[in-house]
XYZ file of C-alpha atoms in Angstrom:
351
model
C -0.001 -0.032 -0.019
C 1.541 3.245 -1.186
C 0.994 5.566 1.750
C 3.093 8.283 0.138
C 0.723 8.458 -2.845
C -2.325 8.761 -0.570
C -0.541 11.534 1.380
C 0.144 13.354 -1.883
C -3.560 13.100 -2.818
C -4.578 14.368 0.599
C -2.347 17.469 0.262
C -3.633 18.261 -3.235
C -6.732 20.446 -3.162
C -9.658 19.390 -5.331
C -12.753 21.347 -4.306
C -15.767 19.904 -6.143
C -15.661 21.341 -9.716
C -11.946 21.989 -9.573
C -10.450 18.478 -9.784
C -8.072 18.771 -12.743
C -4.809 18.940 -10.857
C -5.392 15.953 -8.695
C -6.806 13.884 -11.644
C -3.516 14.349 -13.463
C -1.855 12.625 -10.399
C -4.414 9.845 -10.470
C -3.706 9.245 -14.150
C 0.067 9.229 -13.601
C -0.347 6.617 -10.863
C -2.719 4.452 -12.892
C -0.267 4.512 -15.812
C 2.060 2.420 -13.721
C -0.156 -0.633 -13.970
C -2.158 -0.150 -17.208
C -1.608 1.091 -20.683
C -5.284 2.074 -21.244
C -6.752 5.168 -19.690
C -9.912 7.147 -20.351
C -11.199 10.642 -19.580
C -14.500 12.286 -20.350
C -16.052 15.782 -20.471
C -17.060 15.626 -16.812
C -13.412 15.297 -15.695
C -13.248 11.616 -14.674
C -9.977 9.751 -14.833
C -10.346 5.994 -15.553
C -7.452 3.453 -15.541
C -8.398 0.207 -17.233
C -7.173 -3.303 -16.615
C -8.057 -5.899 -19.242
C -9.746 -3.461 -21.710
C -10.639 -6.238 -24.153
C -12.419 -8.445 -21.639
C -16.056 -9.246 -22.427
C -17.240 -8.330 -18.956
C -16.660 -5.029 -17.085
C -16.802 -3.787 -13.526
C -16.702 -0.115 -12.712
C -14.998 0.949 -9.505
C -15.874 4.443 -8.331
C -14.024 6.489 -5.704
C -14.823 10.181 -5.824
C -11.757 12.443 -5.757
C -13.490 15.826 -5.119
C -13.689 17.425 -1.716
C -15.994 19.833 0.049
C -14.901 23.449 0.216
C -15.776 26.986 -0.893
C -15.678 29.205 -3.903
C -15.017 32.966 -3.926
C -18.152 34.962 -4.892
C -17.010 38.525 -4.229
C -14.073 40.634 -3.197
C -15.149 43.602 -1.152
C -13.569 47.044 -0.899
C -11.472 45.994 2.159
C -9.915 43.125 0.147
C -11.730 40.387 2.023
C -13.195 37.429 0.103
C -16.847 36.359 0.314
C -17.689 32.671 -0.135
C -20.291 30.210 -1.071
C -20.105 26.477 -0.099
C -19.262 23.665 -2.498
C -20.677 20.454 -1.088
C -21.791 19.685 2.515
C -19.654 22.118 4.391
C -20.360 23.102 7.981
C -19.347 26.857 8.008
C -19.036 27.072 11.831
C -16.124 24.672 11.754
C -14.097 27.048 9.598
C -14.363 30.169 11.706
C -10.924 31.359 12.755
C -9.136 28.732 10.626
C -6.347 28.969 8.036
C -7.418 28.323 4.430
C -5.838 27.890 1.010
C -7.049 29.902 -1.904
C -6.023 28.561 -5.257
C -5.673 31.022 -8.167
C -4.606 29.735 -11.559
C -2.521 26.972 -9.891
C -0.957 29.328 -7.340
C -1.484 29.000 -3.629
C -2.564 32.063 -1.707
C -2.710 31.776 2.107
C -5.575 33.293 4.138
C -7.581 32.933 7.288
C -11.331 32.918 7.968
C -12.021 36.047 9.968
C -13.441 35.640 13.477
C -15.337 37.928 15.844
C -17.259 37.636 19.068
C -20.560 38.234 17.163
C -19.802 35.396 14.740
C -18.746 32.976 17.509
C -22.041 33.661 19.384
C -24.252 33.335 16.302
C -26.765 30.471 16.477
C -26.297 29.456 12.896
C -23.262 30.259 10.796
C -23.773 30.405 7.011
C -21.173 30.272 4.323
C -22.116 33.849 3.526
C -20.979 34.853 7.011
C -17.361 33.748 6.314
C -14.740 36.239 5.160
C -11.228 35.314 4.077
C -8.560 37.691 5.195
C -5.482 37.657 2.916
C -3.812 40.611 4.599
C -4.792 42.759 1.694
C -5.707 46.433 2.279
C -8.017 46.945 -0.646
C -10.028 45.148 -3.397
C -7.433 46.238 -5.943
C -4.605 44.702 -3.916
C -6.477 41.445 -3.422
C -7.314 41.174 -7.105
C -3.701 41.043 -7.970
C -3.507 37.531 -6.456
C -6.997 36.076 -6.422
C -10.328 36.385 -8.287
C -13.940 35.531 -8.143
C -14.473 31.821 -8.878
C -11.254 30.618 -7.113
C -11.689 27.518 -4.935
C -10.944 27.644 -1.194
C -10.257 24.735 1.148
C -9.017 24.177 4.712
C -5.246 24.428 5.220
C -4.331 21.361 7.317
C -1.475 18.842 6.982
C -1.609 15.058 7.245
C -0.890 14.024 10.785
C -0.148 10.535 12.112
C -2.078 9.598 15.297
C -1.921 6.700 17.721
C -2.930 3.115 16.824
C -2.154 3.498 13.082
C -4.676 6.275 12.690
C -4.207 9.565 10.787
C -6.014 12.823 10.208
C -6.437 15.377 7.494
C -9.204 17.019 5.529
C -10.693 15.276 2.490
C -10.311 11.665 3.568
C -13.798 11.751 2.158
C -13.129 10.404 -0.390
C -9.498 10.504 -1.314
C -9.173 7.276 0.625
C -11.851 5.718 -1.563
C -10.137 6.953 -4.767
C -6.857 5.533 -3.429
C -8.483 2.152 -2.655
C -9.956 1.945 -6.216
C -6.597 2.436 -7.838
C -4.618 0.190 -5.492
C -7.210 -2.650 -5.711
C -7.143 -2.525 -9.474
C -3.365 -2.651 -9.492
C -3.255 -5.551 -7.009
C -5.968 -7.453 -8.802
C -4.120 -7.107 -12.105
C -0.988 -8.593 -10.487
C -3.064 -11.464 -9.163
C -4.477 -12.408 -12.540
C -7.997 -10.952 -12.496
C -9.479 -11.378 -15.989
C -12.545 -9.159 -15.821
C -12.336 -5.679 -17.324
C -11.600 -3.414 -14.386
C -12.418 0.250 -14.877
C -10.908 2.091 -11.907
C -12.528 5.523 -11.968
C -11.599 8.485 -9.716
C -14.817 10.386 -10.155
C -15.634 14.050 -9.901
C -18.477 16.098 -8.499
C -19.943 13.585 -6.013
C -20.136 16.254 -3.294
C -22.129 18.610 -5.489
C -23.842 17.132 -8.595
C -23.035 13.412 -8.864
C -22.155 14.047 -12.515
C -18.917 12.060 -12.571
C -20.368 8.707 -11.596
C -23.219 9.140 -14.090
C -20.884 9.993 -16.929
C -18.646 6.986 -16.170
C -21.502 4.471 -15.895
C -23.507 5.740 -18.785
C -20.497 5.798 -21.101
C -18.797 2.581 -20.037
C -21.961 0.456 -19.579
C -20.426 -1.937 -17.023
C -21.983 -5.259 -15.981
C -21.802 -4.103 -12.371
C -20.173 -1.461 -10.185
C -18.661 -1.006 -6.735
C -18.601 2.420 -5.052
C -15.861 2.909 -2.545
C -16.554 5.730 -0.105
C -16.358 6.559 3.605
C -18.991 6.040 6.201
C -19.716 7.371 9.632
C -17.786 5.583 12.451
C -20.172 5.025 15.359
C -17.360 5.097 17.869
C -16.997 8.905 17.538
C -18.508 11.277 20.151
C -22.179 12.079 19.543
C -22.849 9.070 17.275
C -25.348 6.299 17.863
C -24.775 2.728 16.613
C -28.548 2.319 16.625
C -28.920 4.762 13.690
C -27.293 2.768 10.846
C -25.159 0.120 12.612
C -22.049 -0.309 14.714
C -19.015 0.766 12.769
C -15.584 1.121 14.514
C -12.402 2.647 13.319
C -9.968 -0.218 12.734
C -12.833 -2.698 12.592
C -12.410 -3.412 8.904
C -14.327 -2.707 5.639
C -18.003 -1.849 5.886
C -20.540 -3.542 3.604
C -24.006 -2.083 3.118
C -27.384 -3.762 3.476
C -29.727 -1.541 1.548
C -32.471 -1.403 -1.050
C -30.051 -0.016 -3.703
C -27.390 -2.694 -3.093
C -27.326 -5.838 -5.138
C -27.732 -8.871 -2.908
C -25.725 -11.250 -5.146
C -22.733 -8.968 -5.095
C -23.027 -8.498 -1.362
C -23.009 -12.261 -0.849
C -19.875 -12.650 -3.019
C -18.157 -9.837 -1.059
C -19.051 -11.602 2.238
C -17.794 -14.878 0.868
C -14.525 -13.262 -0.223
C -14.006 -11.760 3.199
C -14.551 -15.122 4.843
C -12.018 -16.791 2.604
C -9.535 -14.025 3.580
C -10.450 -14.557 7.267
C -11.178 -10.874 7.304
C -13.681 -9.205 9.590
C -16.189 -6.923 7.949
C -18.713 -4.516 9.421
C -22.238 -3.794 8.255
C -24.271 -0.572 7.845
C -27.917 -0.199 6.908
C -29.233 2.116 4.148
C -32.893 1.677 3.500
C -32.958 4.499 0.973
C -30.150 6.382 -0.675
C -26.531 5.523 0.341
C -25.367 9.100 -0.261
C -22.510 7.865 -2.534
C -21.649 7.439 -6.181
C -23.440 4.084 -5.943
C -26.834 5.792 -6.030
C -25.986 7.555 -9.337
C -24.431 4.476 -10.949
C -27.409 2.337 -9.934
C -29.704 4.513 -12.070
C -27.483 4.960 -15.136
C -28.277 3.561 -18.554
C -30.542 0.552 -18.091
C -29.550 0.233 -14.398
C -26.288 -1.075 -13.057
C -26.096 -3.694 -10.218
C -24.093 -1.997 -7.453
C -22.440 -2.773 -4.164
C -20.897 -0.391 -1.660
C -17.591 -0.918 0.214
C -16.980 1.833 2.822
C -14.094 2.972 4.947
C -14.895 3.962 8.570
C -14.366 7.648 9.209
C -14.629 9.921 12.246
C -15.670 13.569 11.983
C -16.837 13.458 8.340
C -17.073 16.730 6.460
C -14.648 18.521 8.771
C -11.003 19.452 8.313
C -9.979 16.907 11.003
C -11.390 13.692 9.572
C -9.747 10.624 11.158
C -9.192 7.306 9.466
C -7.291 4.067 10.003
C -4.522 2.812 7.797
C -5.534 -0.796 8.601
C -9.041 -0.226 7.357
C -7.751 1.170 4.073
C -5.374 -1.749 3.565
C -8.150 -4.256 4.324
C -10.479 -2.589 1.809
C -7.825 -2.925 -0.819
C -7.270 -6.634 0.021
C -10.998 -7.308 0.015
C -11.690 -5.567 -3.209
C -8.744 -7.084 -4.982
C -9.600 -10.606 -3.994
C -13.267 -9.923 -4.974
C -12.189 -8.848 -8.475
C -10.230 -12.138 -8.899
C -13.300 -14.137 -7.677
C -15.743 -12.167 -9.792
C -13.604 -12.829 -12.842
C -14.059 -16.527 -12.246
C -17.770 -16.197 -11.470
C -18.509 -14.152 -14.607
C -16.879 -16.812 -16.716
C -19.328 -19.322 -15.122
C -22.309 -17.052 -15.857
C -22.736 -15.106 -12.595
C -26.352 -13.947 -12.298
C -27.048 -10.646 -10.535
C -30.727 -11.285 -10.294
C -31.988 -12.104 -6.737
C -35.128 -13.893 -8.029
C -35.836 -16.217 -10.951
C -38.939 -16.260 -13.265
């Protein structure tokens, strides 16, 4: 497992709608294990193993992150913002941020005040970025309306093989997709593996739809993060008990294909790997929902990585969980290759 590559992804901003820079890194990494790569107008990057195989599986890990976009620069030189994705503006008050202008980093901080701290509900429109500029004209020399803004935090190693940074949602999933495809190729998987780092999940879902509608896979797996129920303020009774370090999380839900889930469970048992379960009676809130409805409908399963403090700049994950997700997905791809050759049927009932 290439921790250095994941660390590089985590330190590369990709606010939803502004993913081009990080996608170039995803393509460069995928080029190490495949000679076939695809892109599309939405901005997806797809690395393909066994492009001539008769059967295809689409792996989706979204590479965009939540953040902000500059909407206005006022006369004092401060930047006004709107949210991109499910940001919680209160968490950013008094925090350092990165503003990216034409590929150049500009440092700033979110202004704080006693009135803002006491406010019952903080909106994105309440946030102002202070660059140190003294006027609108001075600020406009380094930034402009439309620039993306994200939290300015480094990757930090924690105890018990845990680590923290912003945007583990879902750089970790994008990383798992690429690593699993690479490992499955080395282990001889024969199915066509389309490892897609998708765009726009946090805002529009467009990336997953473009990928599924264009590629028309036999099935798909979305790899995303899910709420760890061992974090303060969470309740295992809501959607299931999920612990950091407890292993990959499989989903029981109306959108998830039962046959694929059974094969994932069997694969985990053969690996003697513990898995965790979550319940989603409606939408899963992932690329899987979008893929499921693309074209004529795509059978889908969801493999999730436990995460504490989702949609904050201090998300916490476990290296062990990520490694186990890679192992599970890689072994599943090998097993599915064999099952597809034998006529694997995704239908849960027969006529």
